[in-house]
Amino acid sequence: MDTPYLSILQDLLRHGTLKSDRTGTGTYSLFGVSYRHDLATGFPLLTTKKLHVRSILYELLWFLRGDTNIRYLQENGVTIWDEWATSSGELGPVYGAQWRSWRNPDGTLTDQIQTLLDSLRTNPDSRRHIINAWNVSFLPDQLKSPIQNALNGRMSLPPCHILYQFYIADRKLSCMLTQRSGDWFLGIPYNCASAAFLTHMIAQQLGLWPGEIVHSIGDAHLYLNHMNQARMQLTRTPRQQPQLMIKRQPDTLFDYHFEDFEIVGYNPYPHIAAPIAV
């Protein structure tokens, strides 16, 4: 994970285009980058800086609950969504709602996760094993603040990781994650690890081995206030990847708990603090 990640980080510093952005911070940006990680070689947590695994995993479990209120996250010590929530903790119909309760034109709801699992079991060679979060009906009004959008029943923020496609070959389950936008220093390491957790979980439920993560990003960017942190990270030599151990197999994908997961052999360099662009 570190090697392709650091290579693109270096490309952003050397060849990125200076661009403005919604937050007013400014970025160096590249369009259309991708990398692959074979899960057989280890779990894709960066070793050149420590990642907060608790936030990554609890956020994924929160998505799978279909939840869109930050209360569950806060109760479990995760604050990564706090800046965009209303005073009552609402975010509007963000990822959890789209994954578990996609609203159809006739008013019915589609559980994309359950549909995906059913499809993987009954038609493994299908090319339609997809979870999509880009629901145009609920995208935020760009003229309103995140909180105003949430209060009006729209997403507080548009989804960045918009599409997951799964693929079965040789008894292995792989996932291609497509993002429209990726904060390279803070967001991308979390997104890749989250996709890997999800792939391991689904593979276990289906009796398959984890395959590859293929990660494709449209606008990959490094915020201007992350430059010094990026240069520091690039001085560090990657260490051996950790392994993921899932301690039990729950009855369904929706019955996993944080305590079911153990990261073995994670020995990263210290965390590098960086401000989040709001």
PDB file of C-alpha atoms in Angstrom:
ATOM      1  CA  MET A   1       0.000   0.000   0.000  1.00  0.00           C
ATOM      2  CA  ASP A   2       2.712   2.506   0.965  1.00  0.00           C
ATOM      3  CA  THR A   3       4.714   2.239  -2.254  1.00  0.00           C
ATOM      4  CA  PRO A   4       1.990   3.167  -4.795  1.00  0.00           C
ATOM      5  CA  TYR A   5       0.500   5.670  -2.344  1.00  0.00           C
ATOM      6  CA  LEU A   6       3.835   7.450  -1.834  1.00  0.00           C
ATOM      7  CA  SER A   7       4.568   7.405  -5.564  1.00  0.00           C
ATOM      8  CA  ILE A   8       1.349   9.301  -6.304  1.00  0.00           C
ATOM      9  CA  LEU A   9       1.990  11.623  -3.346  1.00  0.00           C
ATOM     10  CA  GLN A  10       5.357  12.447  -4.915  1.00  0.00           C
ATOM     11  CA  ASP A  11       3.679  13.029  -8.295  1.00  0.00           C
ATOM     12  CA  LEU A  12       1.236  15.454  -6.671  1.00  0.00           C
ATOM     13  CA  LEU A  13       4.107  17.478  -5.239  1.00  0.00           C
ATOM     14  CA  ARG A  14       6.090  17.478  -8.488  1.00  0.00           C
ATOM     15  CA  HIS A  15       3.450  17.574 -11.203  1.00  0.00           C
ATOM     16  CA  GLY A  16       0.142  18.549  -9.612  1.00  0.00           C
ATOM     17  CA  THR A  17      -1.830  21.469 -11.031  1.00  0.00           C
ATOM     18  CA  LEU A  18      -2.527  24.317  -8.628  1.00  0.00           C
ATOM     19  CA  LYS A  19      -6.309  24.583  -8.291  1.00  0.00           C
ATOM     20  CA  SER A  20      -8.867  26.381  -6.170  1.00  0.00           C
ATOM     21  CA  ASP A  21     -11.433  24.365  -4.234  1.00  0.00           C
ATOM     22  CA  ARG A  22     -14.703  24.613  -2.336  1.00  0.00           C
ATOM     23  CA  THR A  23     -12.992  25.100   1.037  1.00  0.00           C
ATOM     24  CA  GLY A  24     -10.772  27.995  -0.127  1.00  0.00           C
ATOM     25  CA  THR A  25      -7.636  26.119   0.976  1.00  0.00           C
ATOM     26  CA  GLY A  26      -6.199  25.381  -2.470  1.00  0.00           C
ATOM     27  CA  THR A  27      -4.776  22.108  -3.759  1.00  0.00           C
ATOM     28  CA  TYR A  28      -2.263  20.488  -6.047  1.00  0.00           C
ATOM     29  CA  SER A  29      -4.345  18.159  -8.185  1.00  0.00           C
ATOM     30  CA  LEU A  30      -3.962  15.276 -10.640  1.00  0.00           C
ATOM     31  CA  PHE A  31      -6.825  13.864 -12.684  1.00  0.00           C
ATOM     32  CA  GLY A  32      -7.384  10.156 -13.087  1.00  0.00           C
ATOM     33  CA  VAL A  33      -4.970   8.212 -10.877  1.00  0.00           C
ATOM     34  CA  SER A  34      -5.219   4.584  -9.767  1.00  0.00           C
ATOM     35  CA  TYR A  35      -3.330   1.830  -8.001  1.00  0.00           C
ATOM     36  CA  ARG A  36      -3.867  -1.807  -6.993  1.00  0.00           C
ATOM     37  CA  HIS A  37      -3.287  -3.693  -3.757  1.00  0.00           C
ATOM     38  CA  ASP A  38      -3.288  -7.479  -3.462  1.00  0.00           C
ATOM     39  CA  LEU A  39      -4.892  -8.332  -0.124  1.00  0.00           C
ATOM     40  CA  ALA A  40      -2.877 -11.566  -0.001  1.00  0.00           C
ATOM     41  CA  THR A  41       0.218  -9.444   0.660  1.00  0.00           C
ATOM     42  CA  GLY A  42      -1.265  -7.810   3.744  1.00  0.00           C
ATOM     43  CA  PHE A  43      -3.904  -5.376   4.892  1.00  0.00           C
ATOM     44  CA  PRO A  44      -3.588  -1.899   3.262  1.00  0.00           C
ATOM     45  CA  LEU A  45      -2.888   0.312   6.245  1.00  0.00           C
ATOM     46  CA  LEU A  46      -0.149   2.850   5.652  1.00  0.00           C
ATOM     47  CA  THR A  47       2.980   2.163   7.683  1.00  0.00           C
ATOM     48  CA  THR A  48       4.666   5.512   6.938  1.00  0.00           C
ATOM     49  CA  LYS A  49       2.197   7.139   9.329  1.00  0.00           C
ATOM     50  CA  LYS A  50      -0.172   5.691  11.896  1.00  0.00           C
ATOM     51  CA  LEU A  51      -3.829   5.573  10.867  1.00  0.00           C
ATOM     52  CA  HIS A  52      -6.737   5.712  13.300  1.00  0.00           C
ATOM     53  CA  VAL A  53      -8.175   2.265  12.626  1.00  0.00           C
ATOM     54  CA  ARG A  54     -11.009   2.843  15.073  1.00  0.00           C
ATOM     55  CA  SER A  55     -12.404   5.675  12.923  1.00  0.00           C
ATOM     56  CA  ILE A  56     -12.111   3.679   9.701  1.00  0.00           C
ATOM     57  CA  LEU A  57     -13.857   0.590  11.006  1.00  0.00           C
ATOM     58  CA  TYR A  58     -16.586   2.283  13.028  1.00  0.00           C
ATOM     59  CA  GLU A  59     -17.421   4.490  10.050  1.00  0.00           C
ATOM     60  CA  LEU A  60     -17.845   1.404   7.849  1.00  0.00           C
ATOM     61  CA  LEU A  61     -20.035  -0.327  10.448  1.00  0.00           C
ATOM     62  CA  TRP A  62     -22.054   2.899  10.619  1.00  0.00           C
ATOM     63  CA  PHE A  63     -22.554   2.856   6.836  1.00  0.00           C
ATOM     64  CA  LEU A  64     -23.690  -0.768   6.983  1.00  0.00           C
ATOM     65  CA  ARG A  65     -26.258   0.125   9.670  1.00  0.00           C
ATOM     66  CA  GLY A  66     -27.820   2.555   7.202  1.00  0.00           C
ATOM     67  CA  ASP A  67     -27.287   5.288   9.792  1.00  0.00           C
ATOM     68  CA  THR A  68     -26.927   8.986   8.922  1.00  0.00           C
ATOM     69  CA  ASN A  69     -26.740  10.473  12.416  1.00  0.00           C
ATOM     70  CA  ILE A  70     -23.319  10.928  14.015  1.00  0.00           C
ATOM     71  CA  ARG A  71     -24.538   9.852  17.465  1.00  0.00           C
ATOM     72  CA  TYR A  72     -23.357   6.243  16.942  1.00  0.00           C
ATOM     73  CA  LEU A  73     -19.928   7.476  15.829  1.00  0.00           C
ATOM     74  CA  GLN A  74     -19.557   9.849  18.760  1.00  0.00           C
ATOM     75  CA  GLU A  75     -20.605   7.158  21.229  1.00  0.00           C
ATOM     76  CA  ASN A  76     -17.694   5.114  19.888  1.00  0.00           C
ATOM     77  CA  GLY A  77     -15.107   7.888  19.987  1.00  0.00           C
ATOM     78  CA  VAL A  78     -15.210   8.824  16.287  1.00  0.00           C
ATOM     79  CA  THR A  79     -15.509  12.507  15.358  1.00  0.00           C
ATOM     80  CA  ILE A  80     -14.629  12.579  11.648  1.00  0.00           C
ATOM     81  CA  TRP A  81     -18.132  13.697  10.563  1.00  0.00           C
ATOM     82  CA  ASP A  82     -18.786  16.256  13.293  1.00  0.00           C
ATOM     83  CA  GLU A  83     -18.117  19.393  11.231  1.00  0.00           C
ATOM     84  CA  TRP A  84     -20.905  18.656   8.745  1.00  0.00           C
ATOM     85  CA  ALA A  85     -23.736  17.601  11.074  1.00  0.00           C
ATOM     86  CA  THR A  86     -26.692  19.579  12.368  1.00  0.00           C
ATOM     87  CA  SER A  87     -27.046  20.293  16.086  1.00  0.00           C
ATOM     88  CA  SER A  88     -29.025  17.052  16.420  1.00  0.00           C
ATOM     89  CA  GLY A  89     -26.352  15.077  14.572  1.00  0.00           C
ATOM     90  CA  GLU A  90     -28.109  14.683  11.229  1.00  0.00           C
ATOM     91  CA  LEU A  91     -26.219  14.596   7.930  1.00  0.00           C
ATOM     92  CA  GLY A  92     -29.077  14.057   5.517  1.00  0.00           C
ATOM     93  CA  PRO A  93     -29.213  10.981   3.236  1.00  0.00           C
ATOM     94  CA  VAL A  94     -25.457  10.348   2.999  1.00  0.00           C
ATOM     95  CA  TYR A  95     -23.741   6.979   2.417  1.00  0.00           C
ATOM     96  CA  GLY A  96     -25.707   4.855   4.889  1.00  0.00           C
ATOM     97  CA  ALA A  97     -29.044   5.914   3.426  1.00  0.00           C
ATOM     98  CA  GLN A  98     -27.939   5.313  -0.156  1.00  0.00           C
ATOM     99  CA  TRP A  99     -26.352   1.939   0.641  1.00  0.00           C
ATOM    100  CA  ARG A 100     -29.279   0.543   2.625  1.00  0.00           C
ATOM    101  CA  SER A 101     -32.346   2.636   1.664  1.00  0.00           C
ATOM    102  CA  TRP A 102     -32.011   3.973  -1.899  1.00  0.00           C
ATOM    103  CA  ARG A 103     -35.317   5.709  -2.644  1.00  0.00           C
ATOM    104  CA  ASN A 104     -36.976   4.621  -5.874  1.00  0.00           C
ATOM    105  CA  PRO A 105     -39.351   6.743  -7.995  1.00  0.00           C
ATOM    106  CA  ASP A 106     -42.378   4.791  -6.725  1.00  0.00           C
ATOM    107  CA  GLY A 107     -41.453   5.465  -3.097  1.00  0.00           C
ATOM    108  CA  THR A 108     -40.089   1.998  -2.347  1.00  0.00           C
ATOM    109  CA  LEU A 109     -36.579   1.507  -0.970  1.00  0.00           C
ATOM    110  CA  THR A 110     -33.732  -0.647  -2.276  1.00  0.00           C
ATOM    111  CA  ASP A 111     -31.164  -2.156   0.077  1.00  0.00           C
ATOM    112  CA  GLN A 112     -28.137  -2.079  -2.213  1.00  0.00           C
ATOM    113  CA  ILE A 113     -25.964  -4.079   0.191  1.00  0.00           C
ATOM    114  CA  GLN A 114     -28.416  -6.969   0.491  1.00  0.00           C
ATOM    115  CA  THR A 115     -29.013  -6.847  -3.266  1.00  0.00           C
ATOM    116  CA  LEU A 116     -25.247  -7.042  -3.806  1.00  0.00           C
ATOM    117  CA  LEU A 117     -24.900 -10.052  -1.504  1.00  0.00           C
ATOM    118  CA  ASP A 118     -27.786 -11.858  -3.219  1.00  0.00           C
ATOM    119  CA  SER A 119     -26.289 -11.144  -6.635  1.00  0.00           C
ATOM    120  CA  LEU A 120     -22.810 -12.343  -5.645  1.00  0.00           C
ATOM    121  CA  ARG A 121     -24.294 -15.603  -4.338  1.00  0.00           C
ATOM    122  CA  THR A 122     -26.664 -16.360  -7.204  1.00  0.00           C
ATOM    123  CA  ASN A 123     -24.830 -14.924 -10.207  1.00  0.00           C
ATOM    124  CA  PRO A 124     -21.116 -14.666  -9.373  1.00  0.00           C
ATOM    125  CA  ASP A 125     -20.053 -13.891 -12.948  1.00  0.00           C
ATOM    126  CA  SER A 126     -22.377 -10.898 -13.269  1.00  0.00           C
ATOM    127  CA  ARG A 127     -20.855  -7.563 -14.253  1.00  0.00           C
ATOM    128  CA  ARG A 128     -23.423  -5.703 -12.150  1.00  0.00           C
ATOM    129  CA  HIS A 129     -22.121  -6.246  -8.592  1.00  0.00           C
ATOM    130  CA  ILE A 130     -22.304  -2.553  -7.716  1.00  0.00           C
ATOM    131  CA  ILE A 131     -22.982  -0.229  -4.789  1.00  0.00           C
ATOM    132  CA  ASN A 132     -23.658   3.344  -5.916  1.00  0.00           C
ATOM    133  CA  ALA A 133     -23.858   6.379  -3.615  1.00  0.00           C
ATOM    134  CA  TRP A 134     -24.298   9.076  -6.306  1.00  0.00           C
ATOM    135  CA  ASN A 135     -28.048   9.632  -5.979  1.00  0.00           C
ATOM    136  CA  VAL A 136     -28.679  12.817  -7.962  1.00  0.00           C
ATOM    137  CA  SER A 137     -32.028  13.430  -6.261  1.00  0.00           C
ATOM    138  CA  PHE A 138     -30.352  14.076  -2.906  1.00  0.00           C
ATOM    139  CA  LEU A 139     -27.103  15.819  -3.833  1.00  0.00           C
ATOM    140  CA  PRO A 140     -26.564  19.042  -1.883  1.00  0.00           C
ATOM    141  CA  ASP A 141     -27.425  22.461  -3.212  1.00  0.00           C
ATOM    142  CA  GLN A 142     -24.035  24.054  -3.895  1.00  0.00           C
ATOM    143  CA  LEU A 143     -25.353  27.462  -2.801  1.00  0.00           C
ATOM    144  CA  LYS A 144     -26.206  26.215   0.683  1.00  0.00           C
ATOM    145  CA  SER A 145     -24.016  25.132   3.589  1.00  0.00           C
ATOM    146  CA  PRO A 146     -23.711  21.453   4.578  1.00  0.00           C
ATOM    147  CA  ILE A 147     -25.928  21.997   7.616  1.00  0.00           C
ATOM    148  CA  GLN A 148     -28.574  23.852   5.582  1.00  0.00           C
ATOM    149  CA  ASN A 149     -28.623  20.966   3.116  1.00  0.00           C
ATOM    150  CA  ALA A 150     -29.037  18.391   5.874  1.00  0.00           C
ATOM    151  CA  LEU A 151     -31.892  20.379   7.386  1.00  0.00           C
ATOM    152  CA  ASN A 152     -33.547  20.463   3.948  1.00  0.00           C
ATOM    153  CA  GLY A 153     -33.368  16.676   3.510  1.00  0.00           C
ATOM    154  CA  ARG A 154     -30.362  16.665   1.211  1.00  0.00           C
ATOM    155  CA  MET A 155     -26.873  15.255   1.740  1.00  0.00           C
ATOM    156  CA  SER A 156     -24.680  17.552   3.822  1.00  0.00           C
ATOM    157  CA  LEU A 157     -21.800  16.638   1.484  1.00  0.00           C
ATOM    158  CA  PRO A 158     -21.843  14.825  -1.867  1.00  0.00           C
ATOM    159  CA  PRO A 159     -20.256  11.365  -1.731  1.00  0.00           C
ATOM    160  CA  CYS A 160     -16.561  11.105  -2.606  1.00  0.00           C
ATOM    161  CA  HIS A 161     -16.349   7.293  -2.806  1.00  0.00           C
ATOM    162  CA  ILE A 162     -19.223   6.966  -5.204  1.00  0.00           C
ATOM    163  CA  LEU A 163     -19.061   3.441  -6.600  1.00  0.00           C
ATOM    164  CA  TYR A 164     -17.906  -0.005  -5.479  1.00  0.00           C
ATOM    165  CA  GLN A 165     -17.790  -2.839  -8.005  1.00  0.00           C
ATOM    166  CA  PHE A 166     -17.085  -6.413  -6.938  1.00  0.00           C
ATOM    167  CA  TYR A 167     -15.626  -9.218  -9.015  1.00  0.00           C
ATOM    168  CA  ILE A 168     -15.228 -12.955  -8.359  1.00  0.00           C
ATOM    169  CA  ALA A 169     -12.498 -15.020 -10.009  1.00  0.00           C
ATOM    170  CA  ASP A 170     -10.579 -18.111  -8.832  1.00  0.00           C
ATOM    171  CA  ARG A 171     -12.548 -18.153  -5.569  1.00  0.00           C
ATOM    172  CA  LYS A 172     -11.329 -14.651  -4.781  1.00  0.00           C
ATOM    173  CA  LEU A 173     -13.411 -11.505  -4.248  1.00  0.00           C
ATOM    174  CA  SER A 174     -11.954  -8.215  -5.513  1.00  0.00           C
ATOM    175  CA  CYS A 175     -13.281  -4.677  -5.209  1.00  0.00           C
ATOM    176  CA  MET A 176     -12.803  -1.664  -7.461  1.00  0.00           C
ATOM    177  CA  LEU A 177     -13.469   1.569  -5.590  1.00  0.00           C
ATOM    178  CA  THR A 178     -14.137   4.632  -7.738  1.00  0.00           C
ATOM    179  CA  GLN A 179     -13.916   8.093  -6.199  1.00  0.00           C
ATOM    180  CA  ARG A 180     -14.827  11.390  -7.818  1.00  0.00           C
ATOM    181  CA  SER A 181     -12.521  13.201  -5.389  1.00  0.00           C
ATOM    182  CA  GLY A 182      -9.800  12.209  -2.958  1.00  0.00           C
ATOM    183  CA  ASP A 183      -7.937  14.117  -0.235  1.00  0.00           C
ATOM    184  CA  TRP A 184      -4.655  12.285  -0.717  1.00  0.00           C
ATOM    185  CA  PHE A 185      -3.108  12.936   2.675  1.00  0.00           C
ATOM    186  CA  LEU A 186      -6.105  12.409   4.965  1.00  0.00           C
ATOM    187  CA  GLY A 187      -8.930  10.735   3.077  1.00  0.00           C
ATOM    188  CA  ILE A 188      -7.474   8.245   0.604  1.00  0.00           C
ATOM    189  CA  PRO A 189      -5.712   6.017   3.190  1.00  0.00           C
ATOM    190  CA  TYR A 190      -9.005   5.735   5.096  1.00  0.00           C
ATOM    191  CA  ASN A 191     -11.024   4.999   1.941  1.00  0.00           C
ATOM    192  CA  CYS A 192      -8.692   2.202   0.822  1.00  0.00           C
ATOM    193  CA  ALA A 193      -8.633   0.554   4.243  1.00  0.00           C
ATOM    194  CA  SER A 194     -12.421   0.815   4.511  1.00  0.00           C
ATOM    195  CA  ALA A 195     -12.868  -0.895   1.121  1.00  0.00           C
ATOM    196  CA  ALA A 196     -10.470  -3.613   2.256  1.00  0.00           C
ATOM    197  CA  PHE A 197     -12.429  -4.222   5.477  1.00  0.00           C
ATOM    198  CA  LEU A 198     -15.646  -4.474   3.465  1.00  0.00           C
ATOM    199  CA  THR A 199     -14.085  -6.862   0.943  1.00  0.00           C
ATOM    200  CA  HIS A 200     -12.757  -9.131   3.702  1.00  0.00           C
ATOM    201  CA  MET A 201     -16.176  -9.163   5.389  1.00  0.00           C
ATOM    202  CA  ILE A 202     -18.117  -9.983   2.226  1.00  0.00           C
ATOM    203  CA  ALA A 203     -15.564 -12.600   1.207  1.00  0.00           C
ATOM    204  CA  GLN A 204     -15.930 -14.302   4.581  1.00  0.00           C
ATOM    205  CA  GLN A 205     -19.724 -14.306   4.260  1.00  0.00           C
ATOM    206  CA  LEU A 206     -19.476 -15.912   0.806  1.00  0.00           C
ATOM    207  CA  GLY A 207     -16.747 -18.436   1.628  1.00  0.00           C
ATOM    208  CA  LEU A 208     -14.248 -16.712  -0.690  1.00  0.00           C
ATOM    209  CA  TRP A 209     -10.697 -15.437  -0.327  1.00  0.00           C
ATOM    210  CA  PRO A 210      -9.994 -11.677  -0.446  1.00  0.00           C
ATOM    211  CA  GLY A 211      -8.555 -10.665  -3.827  1.00  0.00           C
ATOM    212  CA  GLU A 212      -7.464  -7.182  -4.867  1.00  0.00           C
ATOM    213  CA  ILE A 213      -8.431  -3.604  -4.126  1.00  0.00           C
ATOM    214  CA  VAL A 214      -8.362  -1.471  -7.277  1.00  0.00           C
ATOM    215  CA  HIS A 215      -8.615   2.184  -6.304  1.00  0.00           C
ATOM    216  CA  SER A 216      -9.390   4.832  -8.948  1.00  0.00           C
ATOM    217  CA  ILE A 217      -9.675   8.535  -8.176  1.00  0.00           C
ATOM    218  CA  GLY A 218     -10.900  11.306 -10.482  1.00  0.00           C
ATOM    219  CA  ASP A 219      -9.595  14.470  -8.792  1.00  0.00           C
ATOM    220  CA  ALA A 220      -6.734  13.340  -6.559  1.00  0.00           C
ATOM    221  CA  HIS A 221      -5.510  16.324  -4.589  1.00  0.00           C
ATOM    222  CA  LEU A 222      -3.092  17.423  -1.898  1.00  0.00           C
ATOM    223  CA  TYR A 223      -4.217  20.426   0.122  1.00  0.00           C
ATOM    224  CA  LEU A 224      -1.741  23.275   0.335  1.00  0.00           C
ATOM    225  CA  ASN A 225      -1.769  23.097   4.134  1.00  0.00           C
ATOM    226  CA  HIS A 226      -0.635  19.453   3.954  1.00  0.00           C
ATOM    227  CA  MET A 227       2.584  20.120   2.036  1.00  0.00           C
ATOM    228  CA  ASN A 228       5.030  19.913   4.945  1.00  0.00           C
ATOM    229  CA  GLN A 229       3.305  16.809   6.284  1.00  0.00           C
ATOM    230  CA  ALA A 230       3.551  15.149   2.876  1.00  0.00           C
ATOM    231  CA  ARG A 231       7.262  15.898   2.614  1.00  0.00           C
ATOM    232  CA  MET A 232       7.798  14.427   6.086  1.00  0.00           C
ATOM    233  CA  GLN A 233       5.964  11.250   5.164  1.00  0.00           C
ATOM    234  CA  LEU A 234       8.043  10.838   2.010  1.00  0.00           C
ATOM    235  CA  THR A 235      11.219  10.638   4.125  1.00  0.00           C
ATOM    236  CA  ARG A 236       9.979   7.451   5.791  1.00  0.00           C
ATOM    237  CA  THR A 237      10.746   3.948   4.522  1.00  0.00           C
ATOM    238  CA  PRO A 238       7.705   1.650   4.301  1.00  0.00           C
ATOM    239  CA  ARG A 239       7.521  -1.215   6.772  1.00  0.00           C
ATOM    240  CA  GLN A 240       5.929  -4.651   6.512  1.00  0.00           C
ATOM    241  CA  GLN A 241       2.178  -4.641   5.956  1.00  0.00           C
ATOM    242  CA  PRO A 242      -0.015  -5.853   8.817  1.00  0.00           C
ATOM    243  CA  GLN A 243      -2.538  -8.674   8.558  1.00  0.00           C
ATOM    244  CA  LEU A 244      -6.260  -8.634   9.311  1.00  0.00           C
ATOM    245  CA  MET A 245      -7.746 -11.353  11.506  1.00  0.00           C
ATOM    246  CA  ILE A 246     -11.541 -11.669  11.763  1.00  0.00           C
ATOM    247  CA  LYS A 247     -12.199 -13.532  15.007  1.00  0.00           C
ATOM    248  CA  ARG A 248     -15.620 -14.971  14.171  1.00  0.00           C
ATOM    249  CA  GLN A 249     -18.054 -15.325  11.276  1.00  0.00           C
ATOM    250  CA  PRO A 250     -21.357 -13.604  12.101  1.00  0.00           C
ATOM    251  CA  ASP A 251     -24.621 -14.861  10.659  1.00  0.00           C
ATOM    252  CA  THR A 252     -24.890 -11.886   8.275  1.00  0.00           C
ATOM    253  CA  LEU A 253     -22.815  -8.975   7.010  1.00  0.00           C
ATOM    254  CA  PHE A 254     -24.804  -6.706   9.312  1.00  0.00           C
ATOM    255  CA  ASP A 255     -23.842  -8.522  12.526  1.00  0.00           C
ATOM    256  CA  TYR A 256     -20.147  -7.623  12.713  1.00  0.00           C
ATOM    257  CA  HIS A 257     -18.849  -5.685  15.709  1.00  0.00           C
ATOM    258  CA  PHE A 258     -15.685  -3.664  16.170  1.00  0.00           C
ATOM    259  CA  GLU A 259     -14.331  -6.325  18.526  1.00  0.00           C
ATOM    260  CA  ASP A 260     -14.510  -8.964  15.767  1.00  0.00           C
ATOM    261  CA  PHE A 261     -11.461  -7.484  14.034  1.00  0.00           C
ATOM    262  CA  GLU A 262      -7.792  -7.553  14.963  1.00  0.00           C
ATOM    263  CA  ILE A 263      -4.946  -5.943  13.056  1.00  0.00           C
ATOM    264  CA  VAL A 264      -1.849  -8.087  13.583  1.00  0.00           C
ATOM    265  CA  GLY A 265       1.683  -6.750  13.173  1.00  0.00           C
ATOM    266  CA  TYR A 266       0.841  -3.098  12.598  1.00  0.00           C
ATOM    267  CA  ASN A 267       4.050  -1.178  13.368  1.00  0.00           C
ATOM    268  CA  PRO A 268       3.714   2.231  11.713  1.00  0.00           C
ATOM    269  CA  TYR A 269       5.695   5.416  12.100  1.00  0.00           C
ATOM    270  CA  PRO A 270       4.022   8.011  14.343  1.00  0.00           C
ATOM    271  CA  HIS A 271       0.858   9.784  13.280  1.00  0.00           C
ATOM    272  CA  ILE A 272       1.307  13.026  11.290  1.00  0.00           C
ATOM    273  CA  ALA A 273      -1.298  15.595  12.258  1.00  0.00           C
ATOM    274  CA  ALA A 274      -2.906  17.686   9.489  1.00  0.00           C
ATOM    275  CA  PRO A 275      -5.936  20.003   9.446  1.00  0.00           C
ATOM    276  CA  ILE A 276      -9.068  18.877   7.666  1.00  0.00           C
ATOM    277  CA  ALA A 277     -10.473  21.242   5.028  1.00  0.00           C
ATOM    278  CA  VAL A 278     -14.109  21.994   5.878  1.00  0.00           C
TER     279      VAL A 278
END
